[in-house]
Short mmCIF file of C-alpha atoms and ligand atoms in Angstrom, two decimals:
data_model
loop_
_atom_site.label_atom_id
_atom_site.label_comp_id
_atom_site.label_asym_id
_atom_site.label_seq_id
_atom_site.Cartn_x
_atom_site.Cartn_y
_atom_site.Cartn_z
CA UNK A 1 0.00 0.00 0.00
CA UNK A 2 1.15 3.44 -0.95
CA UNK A 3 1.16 5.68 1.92
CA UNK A 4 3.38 8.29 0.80
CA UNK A 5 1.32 11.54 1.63
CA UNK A 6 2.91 14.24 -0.97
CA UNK A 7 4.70 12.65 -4.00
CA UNK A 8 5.81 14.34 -7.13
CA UNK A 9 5.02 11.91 -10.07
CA UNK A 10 7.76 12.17 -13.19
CA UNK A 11 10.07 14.77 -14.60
CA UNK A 12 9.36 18.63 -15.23
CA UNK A 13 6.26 17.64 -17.22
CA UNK A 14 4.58 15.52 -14.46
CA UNK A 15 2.25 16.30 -11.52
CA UNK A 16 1.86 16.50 -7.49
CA UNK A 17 0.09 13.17 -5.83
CA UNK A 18 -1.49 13.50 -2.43
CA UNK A 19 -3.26 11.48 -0.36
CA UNK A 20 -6.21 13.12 0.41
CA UNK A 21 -6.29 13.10 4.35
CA UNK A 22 -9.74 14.44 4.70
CA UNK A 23 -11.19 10.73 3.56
CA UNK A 24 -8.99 8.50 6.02
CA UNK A 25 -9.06 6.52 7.53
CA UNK A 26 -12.09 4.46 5.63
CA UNK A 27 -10.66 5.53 2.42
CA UNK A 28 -7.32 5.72 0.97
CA UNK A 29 -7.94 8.19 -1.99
CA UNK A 30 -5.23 10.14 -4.32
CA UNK A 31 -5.55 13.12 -5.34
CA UNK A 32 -3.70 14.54 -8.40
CA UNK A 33 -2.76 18.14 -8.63
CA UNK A 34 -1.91 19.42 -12.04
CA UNK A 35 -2.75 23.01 -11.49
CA UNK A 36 -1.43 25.59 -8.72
CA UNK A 37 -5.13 26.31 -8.19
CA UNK A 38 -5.86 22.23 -6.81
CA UNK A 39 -2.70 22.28 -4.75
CA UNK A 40 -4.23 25.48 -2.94
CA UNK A 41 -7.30 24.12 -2.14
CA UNK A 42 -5.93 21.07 -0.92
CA UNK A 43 -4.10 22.84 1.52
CA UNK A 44 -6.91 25.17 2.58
CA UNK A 45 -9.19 22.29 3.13
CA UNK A 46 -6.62 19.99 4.97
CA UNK A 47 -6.23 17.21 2.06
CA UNK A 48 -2.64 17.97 2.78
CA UNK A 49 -1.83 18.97 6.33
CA UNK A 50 0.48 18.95 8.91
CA UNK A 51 3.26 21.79 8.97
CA UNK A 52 6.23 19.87 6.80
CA UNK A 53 3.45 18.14 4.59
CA UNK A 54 2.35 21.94 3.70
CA UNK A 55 5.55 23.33 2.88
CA UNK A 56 6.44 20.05 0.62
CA UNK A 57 3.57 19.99 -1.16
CA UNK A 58 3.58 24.30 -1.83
CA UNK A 59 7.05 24.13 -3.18
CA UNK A 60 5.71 21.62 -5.96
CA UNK A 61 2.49 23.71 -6.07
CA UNK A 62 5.01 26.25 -7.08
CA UNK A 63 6.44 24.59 -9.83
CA UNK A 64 2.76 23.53 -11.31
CA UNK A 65 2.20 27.35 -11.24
CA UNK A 66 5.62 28.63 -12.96
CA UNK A 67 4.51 25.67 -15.63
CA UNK A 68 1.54 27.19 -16.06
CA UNK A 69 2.79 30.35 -17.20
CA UNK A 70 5.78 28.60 -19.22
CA UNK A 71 3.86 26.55 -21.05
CA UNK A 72 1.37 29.54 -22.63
CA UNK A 73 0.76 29.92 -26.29
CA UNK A 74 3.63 32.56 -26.58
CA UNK A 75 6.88 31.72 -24.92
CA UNK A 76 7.46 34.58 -21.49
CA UNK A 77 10.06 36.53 -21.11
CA UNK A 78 12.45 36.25 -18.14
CA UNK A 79 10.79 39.00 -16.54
CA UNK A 80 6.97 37.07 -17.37
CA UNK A 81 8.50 34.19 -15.53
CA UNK A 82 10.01 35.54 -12.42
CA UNK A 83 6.68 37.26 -11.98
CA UNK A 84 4.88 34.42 -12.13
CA UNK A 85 7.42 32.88 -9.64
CA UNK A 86 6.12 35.74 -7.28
CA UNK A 87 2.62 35.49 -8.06
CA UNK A 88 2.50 31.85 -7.24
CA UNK A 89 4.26 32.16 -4.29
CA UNK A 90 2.31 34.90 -2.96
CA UNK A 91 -1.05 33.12 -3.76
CA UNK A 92 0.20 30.15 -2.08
CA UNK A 93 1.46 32.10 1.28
CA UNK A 94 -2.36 32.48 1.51
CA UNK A 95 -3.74 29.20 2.11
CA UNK A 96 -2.91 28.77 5.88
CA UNK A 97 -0.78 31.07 8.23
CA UNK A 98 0.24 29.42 11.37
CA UNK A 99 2.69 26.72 10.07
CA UNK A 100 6.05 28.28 9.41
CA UNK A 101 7.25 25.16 7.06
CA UNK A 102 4.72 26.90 4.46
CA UNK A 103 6.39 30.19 4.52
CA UNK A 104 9.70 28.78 5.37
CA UNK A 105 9.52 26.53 2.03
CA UNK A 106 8.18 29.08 -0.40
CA UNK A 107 11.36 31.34 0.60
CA UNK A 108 13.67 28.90 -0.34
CA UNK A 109 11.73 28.56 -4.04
CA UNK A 110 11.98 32.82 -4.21
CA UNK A 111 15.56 32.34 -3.57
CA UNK A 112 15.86 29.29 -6.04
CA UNK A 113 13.74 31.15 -8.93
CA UNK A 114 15.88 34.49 -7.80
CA UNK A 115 18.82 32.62 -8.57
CA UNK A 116 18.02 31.39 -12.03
CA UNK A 117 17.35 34.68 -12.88
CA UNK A 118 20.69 35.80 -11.83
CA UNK A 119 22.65 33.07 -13.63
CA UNK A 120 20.27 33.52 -16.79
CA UNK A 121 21.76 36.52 -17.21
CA UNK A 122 25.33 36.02 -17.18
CA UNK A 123 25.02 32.25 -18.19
CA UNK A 124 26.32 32.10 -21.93
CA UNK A 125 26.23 28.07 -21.75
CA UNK A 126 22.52 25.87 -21.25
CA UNK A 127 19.97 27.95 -19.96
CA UNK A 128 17.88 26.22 -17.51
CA UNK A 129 14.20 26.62 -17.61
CA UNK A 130 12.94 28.30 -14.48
CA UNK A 131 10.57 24.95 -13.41
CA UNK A 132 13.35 22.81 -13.76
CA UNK A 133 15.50 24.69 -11.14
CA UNK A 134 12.10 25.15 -9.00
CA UNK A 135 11.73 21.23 -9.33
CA UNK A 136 15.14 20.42 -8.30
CA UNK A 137 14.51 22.54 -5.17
CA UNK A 138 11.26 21.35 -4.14
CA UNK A 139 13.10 17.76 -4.32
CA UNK A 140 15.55 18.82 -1.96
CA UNK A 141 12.95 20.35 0.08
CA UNK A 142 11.49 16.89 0.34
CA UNK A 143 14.06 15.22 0.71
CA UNK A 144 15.73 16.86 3.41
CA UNK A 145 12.40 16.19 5.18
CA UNK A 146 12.54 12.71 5.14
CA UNK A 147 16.37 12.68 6.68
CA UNK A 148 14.98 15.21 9.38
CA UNK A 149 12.26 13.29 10.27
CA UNK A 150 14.33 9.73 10.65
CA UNK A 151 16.92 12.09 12.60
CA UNK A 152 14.21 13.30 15.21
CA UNK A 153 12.92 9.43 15.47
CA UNK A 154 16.30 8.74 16.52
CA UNK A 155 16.82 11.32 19.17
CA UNK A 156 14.07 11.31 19.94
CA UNK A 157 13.46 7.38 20.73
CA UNK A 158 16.34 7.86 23.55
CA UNK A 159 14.42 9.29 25.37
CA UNK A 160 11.63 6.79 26.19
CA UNK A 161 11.98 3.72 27.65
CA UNK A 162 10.49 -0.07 27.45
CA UNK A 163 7.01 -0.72 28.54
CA UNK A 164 6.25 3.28 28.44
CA UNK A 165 3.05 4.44 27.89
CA UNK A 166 2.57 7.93 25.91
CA UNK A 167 0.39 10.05 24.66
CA UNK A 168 -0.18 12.69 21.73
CA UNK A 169 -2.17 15.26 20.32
CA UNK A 170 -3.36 15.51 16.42
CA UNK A 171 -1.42 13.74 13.91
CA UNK A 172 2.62 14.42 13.31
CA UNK A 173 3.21 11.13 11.68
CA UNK A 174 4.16 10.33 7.87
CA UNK A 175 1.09 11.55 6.59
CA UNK A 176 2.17 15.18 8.09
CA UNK A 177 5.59 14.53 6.69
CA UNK A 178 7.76 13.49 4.10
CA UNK A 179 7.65 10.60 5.98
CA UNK A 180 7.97 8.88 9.42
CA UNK A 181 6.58 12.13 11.10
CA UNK A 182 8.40 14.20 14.11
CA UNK A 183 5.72 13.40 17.06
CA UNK A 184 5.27 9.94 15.87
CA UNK A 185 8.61 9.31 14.33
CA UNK A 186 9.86 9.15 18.19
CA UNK A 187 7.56 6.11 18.38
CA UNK A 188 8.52 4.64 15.37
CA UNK A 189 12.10 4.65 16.04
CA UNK A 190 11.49 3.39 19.80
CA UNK A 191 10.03 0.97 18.46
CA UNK A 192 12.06 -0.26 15.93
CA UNK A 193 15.04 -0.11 18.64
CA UNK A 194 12.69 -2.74 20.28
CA UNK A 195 11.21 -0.80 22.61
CA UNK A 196 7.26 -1.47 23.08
CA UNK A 197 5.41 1.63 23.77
CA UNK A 198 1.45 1.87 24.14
CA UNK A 199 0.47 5.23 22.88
CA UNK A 200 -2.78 6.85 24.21
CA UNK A 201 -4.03 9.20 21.14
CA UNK A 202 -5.75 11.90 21.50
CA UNK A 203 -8.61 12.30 19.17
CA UNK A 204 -8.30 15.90 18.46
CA UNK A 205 -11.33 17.79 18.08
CA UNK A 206 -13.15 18.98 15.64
CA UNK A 207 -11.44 17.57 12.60
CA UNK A 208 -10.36 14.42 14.84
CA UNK A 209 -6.94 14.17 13.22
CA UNK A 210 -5.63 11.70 16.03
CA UNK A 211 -8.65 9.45 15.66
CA UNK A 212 -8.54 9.33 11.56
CA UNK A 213 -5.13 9.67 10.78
CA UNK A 214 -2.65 8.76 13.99
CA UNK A 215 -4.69 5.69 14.99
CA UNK A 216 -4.92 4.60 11.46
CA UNK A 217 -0.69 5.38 11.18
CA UNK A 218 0.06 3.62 14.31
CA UNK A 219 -2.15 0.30 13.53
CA UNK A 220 -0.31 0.43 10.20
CA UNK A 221 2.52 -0.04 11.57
CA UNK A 222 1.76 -2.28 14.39
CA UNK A 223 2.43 0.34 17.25
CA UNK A 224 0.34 -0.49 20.23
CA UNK A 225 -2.41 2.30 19.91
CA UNK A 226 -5.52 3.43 22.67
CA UNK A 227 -8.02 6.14 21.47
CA UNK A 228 -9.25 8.34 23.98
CA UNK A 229 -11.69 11.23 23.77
CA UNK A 230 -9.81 15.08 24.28
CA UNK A 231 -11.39 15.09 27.52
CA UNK A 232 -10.27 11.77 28.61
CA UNK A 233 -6.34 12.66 29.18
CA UNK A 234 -6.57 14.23 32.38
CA UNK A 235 -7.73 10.87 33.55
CA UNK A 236 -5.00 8.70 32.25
CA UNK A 237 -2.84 10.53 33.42
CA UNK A 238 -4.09 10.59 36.53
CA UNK A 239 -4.32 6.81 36.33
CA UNK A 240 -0.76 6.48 35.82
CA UNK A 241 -1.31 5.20 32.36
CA UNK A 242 1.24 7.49 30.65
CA UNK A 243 4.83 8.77 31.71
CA UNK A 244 5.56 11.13 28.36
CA UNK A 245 4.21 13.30 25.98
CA UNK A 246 5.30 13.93 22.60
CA UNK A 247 3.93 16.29 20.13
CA UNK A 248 4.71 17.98 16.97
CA UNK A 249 4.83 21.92 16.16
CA UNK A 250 3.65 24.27 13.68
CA UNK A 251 5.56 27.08 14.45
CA UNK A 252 8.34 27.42 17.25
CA UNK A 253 9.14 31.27 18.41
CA UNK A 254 12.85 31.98 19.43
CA UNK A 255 12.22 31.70 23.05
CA UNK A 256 10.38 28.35 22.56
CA UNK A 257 6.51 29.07 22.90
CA UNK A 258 5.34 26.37 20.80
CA UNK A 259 1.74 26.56 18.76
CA UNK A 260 0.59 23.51 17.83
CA UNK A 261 -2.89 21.92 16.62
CA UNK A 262 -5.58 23.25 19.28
CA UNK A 263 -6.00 21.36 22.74
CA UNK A 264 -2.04 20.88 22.92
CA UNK A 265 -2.00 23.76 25.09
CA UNK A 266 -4.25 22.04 27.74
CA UNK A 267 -1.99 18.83 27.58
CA UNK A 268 0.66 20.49 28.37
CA UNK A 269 -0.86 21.60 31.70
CA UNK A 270 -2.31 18.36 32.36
CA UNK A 271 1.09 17.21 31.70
CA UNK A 272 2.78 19.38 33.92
CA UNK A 273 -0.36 18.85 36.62
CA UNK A 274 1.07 15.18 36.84
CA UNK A 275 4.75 15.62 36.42
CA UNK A 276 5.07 14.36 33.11
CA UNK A 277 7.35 15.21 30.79
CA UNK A 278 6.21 17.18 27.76
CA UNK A 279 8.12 16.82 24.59
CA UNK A 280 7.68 18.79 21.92
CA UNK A 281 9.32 16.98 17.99
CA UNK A 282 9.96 19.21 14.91
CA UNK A 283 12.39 19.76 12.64
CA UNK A 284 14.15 23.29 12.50
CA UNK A 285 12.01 24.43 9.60
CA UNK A 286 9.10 25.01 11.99
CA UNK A 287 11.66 27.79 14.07
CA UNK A 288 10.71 31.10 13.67
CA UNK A 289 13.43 33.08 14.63
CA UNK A 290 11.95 36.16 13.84
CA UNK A 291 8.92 35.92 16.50
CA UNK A 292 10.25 36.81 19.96
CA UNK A 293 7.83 34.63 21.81
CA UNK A 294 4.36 32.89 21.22
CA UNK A 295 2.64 36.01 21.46
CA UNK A 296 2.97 37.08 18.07
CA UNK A 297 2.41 33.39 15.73
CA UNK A 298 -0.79 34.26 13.85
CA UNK A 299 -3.45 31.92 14.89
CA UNK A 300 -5.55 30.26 12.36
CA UNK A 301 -9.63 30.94 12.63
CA UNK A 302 -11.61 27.93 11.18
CA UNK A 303 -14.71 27.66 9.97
CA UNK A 304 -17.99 27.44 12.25
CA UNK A 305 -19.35 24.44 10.33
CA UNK A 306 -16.25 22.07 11.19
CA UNK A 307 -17.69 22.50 15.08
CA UNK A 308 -21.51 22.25 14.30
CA UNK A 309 -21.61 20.07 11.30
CA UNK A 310 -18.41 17.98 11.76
CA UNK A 311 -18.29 14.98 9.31
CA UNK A 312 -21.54 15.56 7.85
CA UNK A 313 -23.90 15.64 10.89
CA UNK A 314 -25.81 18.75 12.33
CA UNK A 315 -24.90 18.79 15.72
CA UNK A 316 -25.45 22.02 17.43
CA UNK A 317 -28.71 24.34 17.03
CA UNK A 318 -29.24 26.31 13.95
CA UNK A 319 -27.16 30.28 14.24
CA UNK A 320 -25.26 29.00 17.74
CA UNK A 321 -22.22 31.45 18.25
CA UNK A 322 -18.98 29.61 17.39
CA UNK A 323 -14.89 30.25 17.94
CA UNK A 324 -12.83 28.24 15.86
CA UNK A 325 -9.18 28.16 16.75
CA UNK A 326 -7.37 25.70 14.77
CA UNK A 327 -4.07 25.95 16.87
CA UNK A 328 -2.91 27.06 20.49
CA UNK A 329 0.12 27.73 21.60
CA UNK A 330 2.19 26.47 24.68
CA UNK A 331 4.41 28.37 26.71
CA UNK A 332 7.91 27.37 26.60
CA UNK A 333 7.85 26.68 30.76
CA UNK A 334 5.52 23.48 30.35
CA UNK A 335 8.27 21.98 27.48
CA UNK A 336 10.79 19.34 28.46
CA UNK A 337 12.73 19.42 25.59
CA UNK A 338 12.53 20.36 22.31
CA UNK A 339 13.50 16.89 20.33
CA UNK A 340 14.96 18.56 16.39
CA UNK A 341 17.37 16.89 13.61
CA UNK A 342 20.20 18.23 15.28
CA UNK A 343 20.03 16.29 18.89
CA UNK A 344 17.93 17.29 21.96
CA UNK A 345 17.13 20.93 22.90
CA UNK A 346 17.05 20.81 26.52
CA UNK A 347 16.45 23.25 28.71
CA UNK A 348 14.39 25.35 26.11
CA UNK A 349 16.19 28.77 26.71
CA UNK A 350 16.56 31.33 23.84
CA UNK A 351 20.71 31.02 23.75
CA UNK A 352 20.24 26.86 23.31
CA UNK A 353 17.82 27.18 20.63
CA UNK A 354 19.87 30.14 18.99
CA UNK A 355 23.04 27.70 19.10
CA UNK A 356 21.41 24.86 18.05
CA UNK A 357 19.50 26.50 14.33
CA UNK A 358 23.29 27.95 14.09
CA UNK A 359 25.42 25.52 14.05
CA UNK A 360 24.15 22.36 12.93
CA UNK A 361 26.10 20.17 15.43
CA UNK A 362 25.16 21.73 18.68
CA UNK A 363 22.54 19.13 19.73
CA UNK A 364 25.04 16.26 19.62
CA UNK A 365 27.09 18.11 21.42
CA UNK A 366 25.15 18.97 24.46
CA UNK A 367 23.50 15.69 24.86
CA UNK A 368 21.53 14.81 21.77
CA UNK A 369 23.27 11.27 21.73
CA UNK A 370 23.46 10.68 24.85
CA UNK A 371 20.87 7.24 25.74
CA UNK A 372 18.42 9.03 28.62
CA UNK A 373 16.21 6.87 29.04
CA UNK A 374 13.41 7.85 31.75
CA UNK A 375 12.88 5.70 34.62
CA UNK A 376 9.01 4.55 34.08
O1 LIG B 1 -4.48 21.58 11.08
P1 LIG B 1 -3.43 20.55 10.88
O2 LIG B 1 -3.97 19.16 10.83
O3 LIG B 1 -2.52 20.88 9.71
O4 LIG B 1 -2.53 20.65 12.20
C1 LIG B 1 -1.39 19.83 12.29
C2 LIG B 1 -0.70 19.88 13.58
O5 LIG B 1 -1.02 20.65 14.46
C3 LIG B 1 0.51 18.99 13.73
O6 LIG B 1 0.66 18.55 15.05
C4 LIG B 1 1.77 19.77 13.33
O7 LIG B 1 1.62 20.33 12.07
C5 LIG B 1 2.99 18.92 13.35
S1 LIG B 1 3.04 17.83 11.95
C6 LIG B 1 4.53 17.02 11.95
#
């Protein structure tokens, strides 16, 4: 079975694959984006979600666009094309705000596209066409996803033990990645270090991500999964059931303050309630150095109807009032540790995660190989 969630099919002529997440977990359904115009949509309406997935699949959306305007009737100028570049990456920038890995990704295709118009200009020898060089870098984009995500799944499985019970909040597994996930690539690799885990999911009101899509991931790949009701996790923790948390991250400020899919907040002070360790897993595309603290990521407002008509069914009265945000975001004094490609963030101080986005090998070096396991 093909669970690859964004996939680019063929050369520069072919097209962007998705798994459309909205129709899991009693349907595994593709959904092929040949136009800019699909690959928005799909990321407005959550066919493609989860921060990394986002900024994968808007880098190829990207490339669809610039093809677009390529491939006209009368062959563009330069100056056509590097507008178009802009255009599609400012239509795209548009189609959710809080997860950094969107923005984060559609910089690195400006300052591809940029590029190519630079060396198109003094280049006397092949000139490339503009979607090539976008292709190449949405590749790399992807790419480097995948090797983050395995690296977090390593670090990150240190840290738990044998026998542990966990839980999480929405879905940061493969579908949300390139693959493997951050949140759920921790229980992945634990597990394939032969460590059995039970993981207690949460099912993540209103679009129940955890129910649909980390439940289905985790029986997929034969991780020891519970389902429990948002309101449930006070209780098991109170019951002893679980002795971690891990989640993922949509956007990380430079002092820590984490947003993350709505409810996470509230874990986290469950969490901390019980003295359990709350660990938050993303890869250091979802930093944003540029926000001091929490204060300032730009929360995203959802629609009323995912609240009173969720999956189809009326379930509140006709005109009820309704707020809708889609993320929350937990202050950096409830987070363990910070688990990112680089090693282990720990404590979460402004100077540590400074060090570690600068130079690449600061997390080994302060710990991020070092086996610390928790005592159950
Ligand atoms: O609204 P969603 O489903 O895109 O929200 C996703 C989350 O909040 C994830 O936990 C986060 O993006 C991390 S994914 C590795």
């Amino acid at each position: 079975m093909n669970t690859t969630s964004v996939e680019w099919v063929g050369g520069i002529e072919g097209h962007l694959r998705l798994i459309d997440q909205t129709r899991l977990p009693t349907e595994l359904v593709y959904l092929e984006c040949r136009d800019i115009e699909t690959v928005f949509e799909a990321i407005r309406s959550l066919r493609v979600r989860g921060a990394p997935a986002i900024g994968i699949a808007a880098a190829y959306g990207v490339c669809l666009g610039v093809r677009g305007a390529e491939d006209g009737p009368v062959a563009p100028s330069q100056e056509a094309l590097t507008q178009s570049l802009e255009k599609a990456i400012d239509y795209l920038a548009t189609s959710r705000p809080t997860a950094v890995n969107l923005f984060w990704a559609l910089e690195r295709m400006r300052g591809a596209g940029r590029q190519w118009a630079g060396q198109q200009l003094s280049d006397q020898q092949t000139p490339q066409r503009l979607v090539e060089r976008l292709l190449e870098e949405a590749r790399a984009i992807h790419e480097e996803d995948r090797a983050m995500c395995h690296a977090i799944g390593r670090y990150g499985a240190a840290l738990l033990a044998d026998g542990q019970g966990v839980l999480t909040h929405c879905n940061a597994g493969g579908l949300a990645t390139a693959e493997y996930g951050t949140a759920l690539a921790v229980f992945f690799a634990a597990q394939d270090a032969g460590k059995r885990l039970h993981v207690y999911a949460d099912e993540t009101r209103p679009l129940l991500q955890g129910a649909r899509l980390t439940a289905w991931e985790l029986k997929q790949r034969g991780v020891d999964v519970t389902l429990i009701c948002d309101s449930m996790a006070a209780q098991v923790m109170r019951e002893g059931r679980v002795s971690a948390v891990v989640v993922g991250a949509d956007r990380i400020a430079a002092n820590g303050d984490t947003a993350n899919k709505i409810g996470t907040y509230g874990v986290a002070l469950l969490a901390a309630a019980h003295g359990i360790p709350f660990y938050v897993a993303a890869p250091t595309s979802t930093f944003d150095l540029s926000l001091a603290s929490g204060e300032a990521i730009p929360i995203e407002q959802r629609a009323a109807q995912e609240i009173t008509h969720g999956f189809g069914r009326q379930t509140a009265p006709d005109g009820v009032q309704v707020y809708n945000p889609a993320f929350d975001v937990t202050p950096v004094r409830l987070i363990r540790a910070i688990i990112c490609e680089r090693g282990v963030i720990e404590p979460v101080t402004p100077e540590m995660i400074a060090r570690t986005l600068q130079d690449a090998s600061f997390g080994q070096k302060n710990g991020g190989q070092k086996d610390r396991e928790l005592s159950r």
